[in-house]
Amino acid sequence: MYQAATAPGPPPTAREHGHNGVASARLRRTSAKTAKAGGGDGTSAELLSTSNQETGNNSHSSRNLTVREARPRGSRQESRRENLFIFDQPQREQIESSVTIATLQENLTAITAFNQREKALTASLNEEVARLTNELAKLNELREAEKLTYNKITSTQKEQPPSGPKERLLPDINGAVALTASTVALQQHTQMEVSYQRKVLSLENRCLHMTENNKKLLAKIQHLETSQTKEKTQLQTLRQDNFRLATQTENLASTISSQSALIIGLRTTLQKMSQDEHIADNLRKSLDHFQRDLDGMKKREKLLQEEHAKFKKTSVQEKETMMVKILSFQQHLQQSDTTEGIAKALETQVQKLQKEKAAVSVELEAAHYRCNDLLARLTLMDKVFEELAQMKVTMQKERENAEAELTARDQEINSYVQQLKAADTRIQEGKTRIREAEARNSSVQDLTTLINTRDEELATLMQKFVQLEGDLKDQEQRNLGLQDEVNRLNNELQNLKQLSQDETVQALQMARQKAANYEALTLLNEEKRSLEEQLQRMQERFEHERAALQEEKEAKEKLLVSLGLNHQILDELCKEETMLVEQTEQIRDVEKEVVQAAAPTTNEENITPDDFSQSNERLKTLQGQIDELRRSQGEMELGYKKLVSREKYKAESFQSQLRLVQGENTELTEKVEELSSNLAKEHQLTCTQDLEIADLRSRVMSSESIDLLRKTQDSLEKTVTSLMEAEHASESTFTCLQCMQLFTSPMTLAPCGHTYCAACLAKYGSVDEPSAISCRMCEGGTSQQAECIFPNHALADLTARFVFRQQSLATLTSMCLSLRNSFTSC
């Protein structure tokens, strides 16, 4: 199919059914004038002139309508142009140039269509003339052949002798018929020759009119070509301006991207700094926690030592009591040997007591082994505590060293900050001088190159300010050199004042700085928010750690309560031991009484029955006392076993606590190593962060530049809105009224001048046969058949440019919205 274009003239919305285009009206006028100039030469020429006059009148009425409709559009455009800001003059020039270009392109398309139409007509007329000449030649040949035949017939009739009277009575029927046929044929030939001659004359007159029209059209085309060359020059200038603006926008985009990358890097560095600060706080908290744990361990160690001393005392006392008991039992056995009557019972008791003694001795040996184990563990605990104390001392020393280093670094940072402030003041002075130089510059390109070079020099200077104090002197010398250069440029550029007050250039440059500052401020606000969130998280962690510390305190209090209970149990056991000692003393007294009672029986030979009964009663009482003593001894054994089991449980609990303490000590050592490594990393990160902070401070903009950026942003929004309104107003000229979409491969109909999409025309017929397609937009609802269909390439180009302009305006609107959001957020 063909490529796309629109009908020239007003937008399609202003067109009605039967409305003819401007180009077609102009062409009809020219054709009508030519027809009037050579009028009266033929019936066909008169018919053509009348038809052209009718179409010319229609086109004149349509032109009046388009002029009337174009007037409010022009007034609207003028009212809109009054509302534009700084860029009004170039925009007006662009609009006027675009309008003139559109009109020229419409005229060219109309002229080309008319030329094609005239060429087609001339070709068809030439073909008709050739055909008619051929037919005339054939008719002449036939006429000559008939004449020859007629002459032959007449000659033969004359040469024949006269026949008899009978033959002369009948007429020659065949000769009359031939004569009548020949006469009729001659009359027809003469009529055809006359009609053909008339047609040839009319065609010759039309050809003359066409040649005159072609000459006029050629003159118009030459005039249009001259105007087109002028407009091409204007277009080239406009394109150069557009290219310059595009380069400026690209530079702005590059600066924005570079500043966004810098801001992202700063954000990452700030996040790293916050993480490092968080790690340092955690390390400090862990150090405090470890110190608290060491204090708790010392307290536990003291309590264990006290319990160990108490256990030693109790074991010694138990040993002494057991030895006393054994001696008492041995004495009692020696005394019982003297008594014969009670010897057997006492022997059995002694055997039992010996067995118990063996068991008790075994238990005592086990207790000795346990005590030795506990002593060895206590020695190990002492060593561990000594190591922990040494580690604590080293940690304190390292902490003091780190604090000293941090104070030194803080002092260095403060000194660097002061230096940076001085450098900022100097840089601001340099910026003011650079602005003065920019105000006096002659061209935008020289300004941009100088500013870029100076920005690079300033960046290098700022880095050297941060690195060493000695570099400050070098930078001051460079600043002096820059000042000399600025003064030299000021002296050189005093004569060039064409672009000295170019507010657009200043606005664009300030817009760059403003966008960069705005993005930096937004990033700083986001980083502040992230830091606040991190502080909240730290507070929550502190609360969790406090809860954990409270739980540990409660566990420690429970341990202290359990230790108090153990002390109470030990006191009760001591009391029971004293009770047992008293009971053994009572047993000894009873045995003494028994011995004393047995002694008189041995000494006295004469025993009375009363004495015997008394002795029996005493023996019974003694046996009852012995039974009670056995019961009490069994109870004592049970209590002793309970004590031993309790002591075992305590020893096992102490062992488990020792293991836990050892594990905690290993964890503490590992954490201390991690803390030391993290501290080293933090020192490195703080150094890098200080450098990055210095860079950030050097890149902060002043309030004046921010105000200028806001003004430029407002002016950009106004210009973009005005451009969007203009584009929306001109959208109707690039839409097909059949499918109500933008033109895709537009095709223009001749002579009416209406334009459709190729797909829309294909629905009504084939493009190769124009007579089969009728225009649906002509007046009166009567569809007019198309004589010629041609692709409107100029309109296709304009639609493509319209789409490109819409896309670029959409990107500009998105940029304006992002800038507005950024300004509102800051």
PDB file of C-alpha atoms in Angstrom, residues 257-428:
ATOM      1  CA  SER A 257      22.663  10.693  36.709  1.00  0.00           C
ATOM      2  CA  SER A 258      26.160  11.411  38.017  1.00  0.00           C
ATOM      3  CA  GLN A 259      24.784  13.211  41.036  1.00  0.00           C
ATOM      4  CA  SER A 260      22.293  10.402  41.650  1.00  0.00           C
ATOM      5  CA  ALA A 261      25.162   7.908  41.511  1.00  0.00           C
ATOM      6  CA  LEU A 262      27.111  10.034  43.975  1.00  0.00           C
ATOM      7  CA  ILE A 263      24.076  10.236  46.236  1.00  0.00           C
ATOM      8  CA  ILE A 264      23.652   6.468  46.073  1.00  0.00           C
ATOM      9  CA  GLY A 265      27.296   6.036  47.021  1.00  0.00           C
ATOM     10  CA  LEU A 266      26.836   8.456  49.890  1.00  0.00           C
ATOM     11  CA  ARG A 267      23.770   6.576  50.995  1.00  0.00           C
ATOM     12  CA  THR A 268      25.703   3.322  51.007  1.00  0.00           C
ATOM     13  CA  THR A 269      28.542   4.935  52.948  1.00  0.00           C
ATOM     14  CA  LEU A 270      26.095   6.363  55.462  1.00  0.00           C
ATOM     15  CA  GLN A 271      24.472   2.963  55.824  1.00  0.00           C
ATOM     16  CA  LYS A 272      27.896   1.445  56.387  1.00  0.00           C
ATOM     17  CA  MET A 273      28.648   4.123  58.960  1.00  0.00           C
ATOM     18  CA  SER A 274      25.365   3.466  60.746  1.00  0.00           C
ATOM     19  CA  GLN A 275      26.086  -0.264  60.697  1.00  0.00           C
ATOM     20  CA  ASP A 276      29.571   0.370  62.062  1.00  0.00           C
ATOM     21  CA  GLU A 277      28.166   2.596  64.779  1.00  0.00           C
ATOM     22  CA  HIS A 278      25.652  -0.097  65.595  1.00  0.00           C
ATOM     23  CA  ILE A 279      28.451  -2.680  65.770  1.00  0.00           C
ATOM     24  CA  ALA A 280      30.498  -0.386  68.013  1.00  0.00           C
ATOM     25  CA  ASP A 281      27.524   0.081  70.341  1.00  0.00           C
ATOM     26  CA  ASN A 282      27.010  -3.672  70.419  1.00  0.00           C
ATOM     27  CA  LEU A 283      30.689  -4.157  71.216  1.00  0.00           C
ATOM     28  CA  ARG A 284      30.511  -1.652  74.027  1.00  0.00           C
ATOM     29  CA  LYS A 285      27.401  -3.290  75.372  1.00  0.00           C
ATOM     30  CA  SER A 286      29.024  -6.700  75.129  1.00  0.00           C
ATOM     31  CA  LEU A 287      32.070  -5.369  77.002  1.00  0.00           C
ATOM     32  CA  ASP A 288      29.825  -4.044  79.761  1.00  0.00           C
ATOM     33  CA  HIS A 289      27.993  -7.346  79.810  1.00  0.00           C
ATOM     34  CA  PHE A 290      31.273  -9.239  80.023  1.00  0.00           C
ATOM     35  CA  GLN A 291      32.416  -7.051  82.889  1.00  0.00           C
ATOM     36  CA  ARG A 292      29.178  -7.765  84.680  1.00  0.00           C
ATOM     37  CA  ASP A 293      29.638 -11.459  84.033  1.00  0.00           C
ATOM     38  CA  LEU A 294      33.182 -11.266  85.427  1.00  0.00           C
ATOM     39  CA  ASP A 295      31.886  -9.572  88.559  1.00  0.00           C
ATOM     40  CA  GLY A 296      29.243 -12.278  88.911  1.00  0.00           C
ATOM     41  CA  MET A 297      31.879 -14.957  88.384  1.00  0.00           C
ATOM     42  CA  LYS A 298      34.038 -13.409  91.086  1.00  0.00           C
ATOM     43  CA  LYS A 299      31.082 -13.391  93.444  1.00  0.00           C
ATOM     44  CA  ARG A 300      30.360 -17.024  92.584  1.00  0.00           C
ATOM     45  CA  GLU A 301      34.010 -17.863  93.152  1.00  0.00           C
ATOM     46  CA  LYS A 302      33.915 -16.263  96.584  1.00  0.00           C
ATOM     47  CA  LEU A 303      30.725 -18.123  97.448  1.00  0.00           C
ATOM     48  CA  LEU A 304      32.242 -21.408  96.270  1.00  0.00           C
ATOM     49  CA  GLN A 305      35.371 -20.798  98.319  1.00  0.00           C
ATOM     50  CA  GLU A 306      33.260 -20.053 101.381  1.00  0.00           C
ATOM     51  CA  GLU A 307      31.168 -23.176 100.808  1.00  0.00           C
ATOM     52  CA  HIS A 308      34.365 -25.205 100.317  1.00  0.00           C
ATOM     53  CA  ALA A 309      35.773 -23.895 103.610  1.00  0.00           C
ATOM     54  CA  LYS A 310      32.511 -24.677 105.344  1.00  0.00           C
ATOM     55  CA  PHE A 311      32.492 -28.141 103.811  1.00  0.00           C
ATOM     56  CA  LYS A 312      36.063 -28.719 105.024  1.00  0.00           C
ATOM     57  CA  LYS A 313      35.084 -27.628 108.513  1.00  0.00           C
ATOM     58  CA  THR A 314      32.033 -29.857 108.549  1.00  0.00           C
ATOM     59  CA  SER A 315      34.025 -32.827 107.222  1.00  0.00           C
ATOM     60  CA  VAL A 316      36.691 -32.329 109.914  1.00  0.00           C
ATOM     61  CA  GLN A 317      34.025 -32.084 112.567  1.00  0.00           C
ATOM     62  CA  GLU A 318      32.345 -35.234 111.252  1.00  0.00           C
ATOM     63  CA  LYS A 319      35.682 -37.034 111.300  1.00  0.00           C
ATOM     64  CA  GLU A 320      36.283 -35.975 114.882  1.00  0.00           C
ATOM     65  CA  THR A 321      32.806 -37.014 115.935  1.00  0.00           C
ATOM     66  CA  MET A 322      33.202 -40.370 114.207  1.00  0.00           C
ATOM     67  CA  MET A 323      36.574 -40.937 115.887  1.00  0.00           C
ATOM     68  CA  VAL A 324      35.049 -40.023 119.224  1.00  0.00           C
ATOM     69  CA  LYS A 325      32.238 -42.437 118.567  1.00  0.00           C
ATOM     70  CA  ILE A 326      34.671 -45.193 117.578  1.00  0.00           C
ATOM     71  CA  LEU A 327      36.767 -44.611 120.711  1.00  0.00           C
ATOM     72  CA  SER A 328      33.677 -44.581 122.837  1.00  0.00           C
ATOM     73  CA  PHE A 329      32.539 -47.827 121.275  1.00  0.00           C
ATOM     74  CA  GLN A 330      35.976 -49.363 121.795  1.00  0.00           C
ATOM     75  CA  GLN A 331      35.958 -48.315 125.448  1.00  0.00           C
ATOM     76  CA  HIS A 332      32.481 -49.609 125.773  1.00  0.00           C
ATOM     77  CA  LEU A 333      33.581 -52.939 124.245  1.00  0.00           C
ATOM     78  CA  GLN A 334      36.565 -53.127 126.601  1.00  0.00           C
ATOM     79  CA  GLN A 335      34.256 -52.455 129.496  1.00  0.00           C
ATOM     80  CA  SER A 336      31.731 -54.956 128.181  1.00  0.00           C
ATOM     81  CA  ASP A 337      34.413 -57.671 128.117  1.00  0.00           C
ATOM     82  CA  THR A 338      34.387 -57.483 131.917  1.00  0.00           C
ATOM     83  CA  THR A 339      30.692 -58.204 131.984  1.00  0.00           C
ATOM     84  CA  GLU A 340      30.013 -61.809 131.083  1.00  0.00           C
ATOM     85  CA  GLY A 341      26.259 -61.757 131.087  1.00  0.00           C
ATOM     86  CA  ILE A 342      25.979 -58.940 128.652  1.00  0.00           C
ATOM     87  CA  ALA A 343      29.115 -59.824 126.627  1.00  0.00           C
ATOM     88  CA  LYS A 344      27.358 -61.818 123.925  1.00  0.00           C
ATOM     89  CA  ALA A 345      24.778 -59.135 123.233  1.00  0.00           C
ATOM     90  CA  LEU A 346      27.427 -56.474 123.290  1.00  0.00           C
ATOM     91  CA  GLU A 347      29.648 -58.520 120.942  1.00  0.00           C
ATOM     92  CA  THR A 348      26.870 -58.726 118.440  1.00  0.00           C
ATOM     93  CA  GLN A 349      26.307 -55.007 118.755  1.00  0.00           C
ATOM     94  CA  VAL A 350      30.044 -54.397 118.406  1.00  0.00           C
ATOM     95  CA  GLN A 351      30.134 -56.471 115.212  1.00  0.00           C
ATOM     96  CA  LYS A 352      27.303 -54.443 113.812  1.00  0.00           C
ATOM     97  CA  LEU A 353      29.013 -51.266 114.847  1.00  0.00           C
ATOM     98  CA  GLN A 354      32.241 -52.449 113.215  1.00  0.00           C
ATOM     99  CA  LYS A 355      30.386 -53.100 109.982  1.00  0.00           C
ATOM    100  CA  GLU A 356      28.862 -49.675 110.203  1.00  0.00           C
ATOM    101  CA  LYS A 357      32.330 -48.310 110.958  1.00  0.00           C
ATOM    102  CA  ALA A 358      33.708 -49.961 107.821  1.00  0.00           C
ATOM    103  CA  ALA A 359      30.876 -48.492 105.742  1.00  0.00           C
ATOM    104  CA  VAL A 360      31.415 -45.107 107.323  1.00  0.00           C
ATOM    105  CA  SER A 361      35.179 -45.324 106.691  1.00  0.00           C
ATOM    106  CA  VAL A 362      34.482 -46.181 103.036  1.00  0.00           C
ATOM    107  CA  GLU A 363      32.152 -43.212 102.805  1.00  0.00           C
ATOM    108  CA  LEU A 364      34.769 -41.035 104.490  1.00  0.00           C
ATOM    109  CA  GLU A 365      37.375 -42.123 101.963  1.00  0.00           C
ATOM    110  CA  ALA A 366      34.947 -41.337  99.152  1.00  0.00           C
ATOM    111  CA  ALA A 367      34.300 -37.966 100.753  1.00  0.00           C
ATOM    112  CA  HIS A 368      38.079 -37.384 100.936  1.00  0.00           C
ATOM    113  CA  TYR A 369      38.393 -38.218  97.223  1.00  0.00           C
ATOM    114  CA  ARG A 370      35.529 -35.851  96.428  1.00  0.00           C
ATOM    115  CA  CYS A 371      37.084 -33.135  98.531  1.00  0.00           C
ATOM    116  CA  ASN A 372      40.361 -33.602  96.658  1.00  0.00           C
ATOM    117  CA  ASP A 373      38.506 -33.379  93.334  1.00  0.00           C
ATOM    118  CA  LEU A 374      36.738 -30.243  94.484  1.00  0.00           C
ATOM    119  CA  LEU A 375      40.066 -28.754  95.566  1.00  0.00           C
ATOM    120  CA  ALA A 376      41.566 -29.522  92.153  1.00  0.00           C
ATOM    121  CA  ARG A 377      38.550 -27.964  90.432  1.00  0.00           C
ATOM    122  CA  LEU A 378      38.780 -24.946  92.676  1.00  0.00           C
ATOM    123  CA  THR A 379      42.437 -24.535  91.737  1.00  0.00           C
ATOM    124  CA  LEU A 380      41.428 -24.726  88.066  1.00  0.00           C
ATOM    125  CA  MET A 381      38.693 -22.176  88.716  1.00  0.00           C
ATOM    126  CA  ASP A 382      41.239 -19.923  90.404  1.00  0.00           C
ATOM    127  CA  LYS A 383      43.474 -20.184  87.354  1.00  0.00           C
ATOM    128  CA  VAL A 384      40.535 -19.474  85.028  1.00  0.00           C
ATOM    129  CA  PHE A 385      39.521 -16.476  87.102  1.00  0.00           C
ATOM    130  CA  GLU A 386      43.074 -15.203  87.061  1.00  0.00           C
ATOM    131  CA  GLU A 387      43.114 -15.536  83.254  1.00  0.00           C
ATOM    132  CA  LEU A 388      39.771 -13.757  83.058  1.00  0.00           C
ATOM    133  CA  ALA A 389      41.106 -10.992  85.269  1.00  0.00           C
ATOM    134  CA  GLN A 390      44.120 -10.656  82.985  1.00  0.00           C
ATOM    135  CA  MET A 391      41.813 -10.596  79.939  1.00  0.00           C
ATOM    136  CA  LYS A 392      39.710  -7.944  81.644  1.00  0.00           C
ATOM    137  CA  VAL A 393      42.791  -5.840  82.329  1.00  0.00           C
ATOM    138  CA  THR A 394      43.909  -6.183  78.700  1.00  0.00           C
ATOM    139  CA  MET A 395      40.396  -5.360  77.471  1.00  0.00           C
ATOM    140  CA  GLN A 396      40.288  -2.299  79.680  1.00  0.00           C
ATOM    141  CA  LYS A 397      43.672  -1.214  78.334  1.00  0.00           C
ATOM    142  CA  GLU A 398      42.478  -1.780  74.763  1.00  0.00           C
ATOM    143  CA  ARG A 399      39.294   0.097  75.515  1.00  0.00           C
ATOM    144  CA  GLU A 400      41.268   3.010  76.936  1.00  0.00           C
ATOM    145  CA  ASN A 401      43.504   2.959  73.870  1.00  0.00           C
ATOM    146  CA  ALA A 402      40.477   2.865  71.586  1.00  0.00           C
ATOM    147  CA  GLU A 403      38.853   5.742  73.452  1.00  0.00           C
ATOM    148  CA  ALA A 404      42.084   7.713  73.192  1.00  0.00           C
ATOM    149  CA  GLU A 405      42.228   6.987  69.458  1.00  0.00           C
ATOM    150  CA  LEU A 406      38.587   7.965  69.069  1.00  0.00           C
ATOM    151  CA  THR A 407      39.187  11.253  70.879  1.00  0.00           C
ATOM    152  CA  ALA A 408      42.211  11.904  68.675  1.00  0.00           C
ATOM    153  CA  ARG A 409      40.148  11.079  65.593  1.00  0.00           C
ATOM    154  CA  ASP A 410      37.354  13.367  66.811  1.00  0.00           C
ATOM    155  CA  GLN A 411      39.857  16.169  67.228  1.00  0.00           C
ATOM    156  CA  GLU A 412      41.213  15.485  63.749  1.00  0.00           C
ATOM    157  CA  ILE A 413      37.690  15.443  62.348  1.00  0.00           C
ATOM    158  CA  ASN A 414      36.916  18.763  64.036  1.00  0.00           C
ATOM    159  CA  SER A 415      40.087  20.252  62.572  1.00  0.00           C
ATOM    160  CA  TYR A 416      39.159  18.880  59.138  1.00  0.00           C
ATOM    161  CA  VAL A 417      35.650  20.283  59.528  1.00  0.00           C
ATOM    162  CA  GLN A 418      37.060  23.703  60.270  1.00  0.00           C
ATOM    163  CA  GLN A 419      39.335  23.400  57.281  1.00  0.00           C
ATOM    164  CA  LEU A 420      36.353  22.339  55.182  1.00  0.00           C
ATOM    165  CA  LYS A 421      34.371  25.348  56.353  1.00  0.00           C
ATOM    166  CA  ALA A 422      37.232  27.617  55.352  1.00  0.00           C
ATOM    167  CA  ALA A 423      37.431  25.807  52.024  1.00  0.00           C
ATOM    168  CA  ASP A 424      33.649  26.169  51.586  1.00  0.00           C
ATOM    169  CA  THR A 425      33.933  29.902  52.107  1.00  0.00           C
ATOM    170  CA  ARG A 426      36.727  30.082  49.579  1.00  0.00           C
ATOM    171  CA  ILE A 427      34.773  27.942  47.153  1.00  0.00           C
ATOM    172  CA  GLN A 428      31.730  30.167  47.561  1.00  0.00           C
TER     173      GLN A 428
END
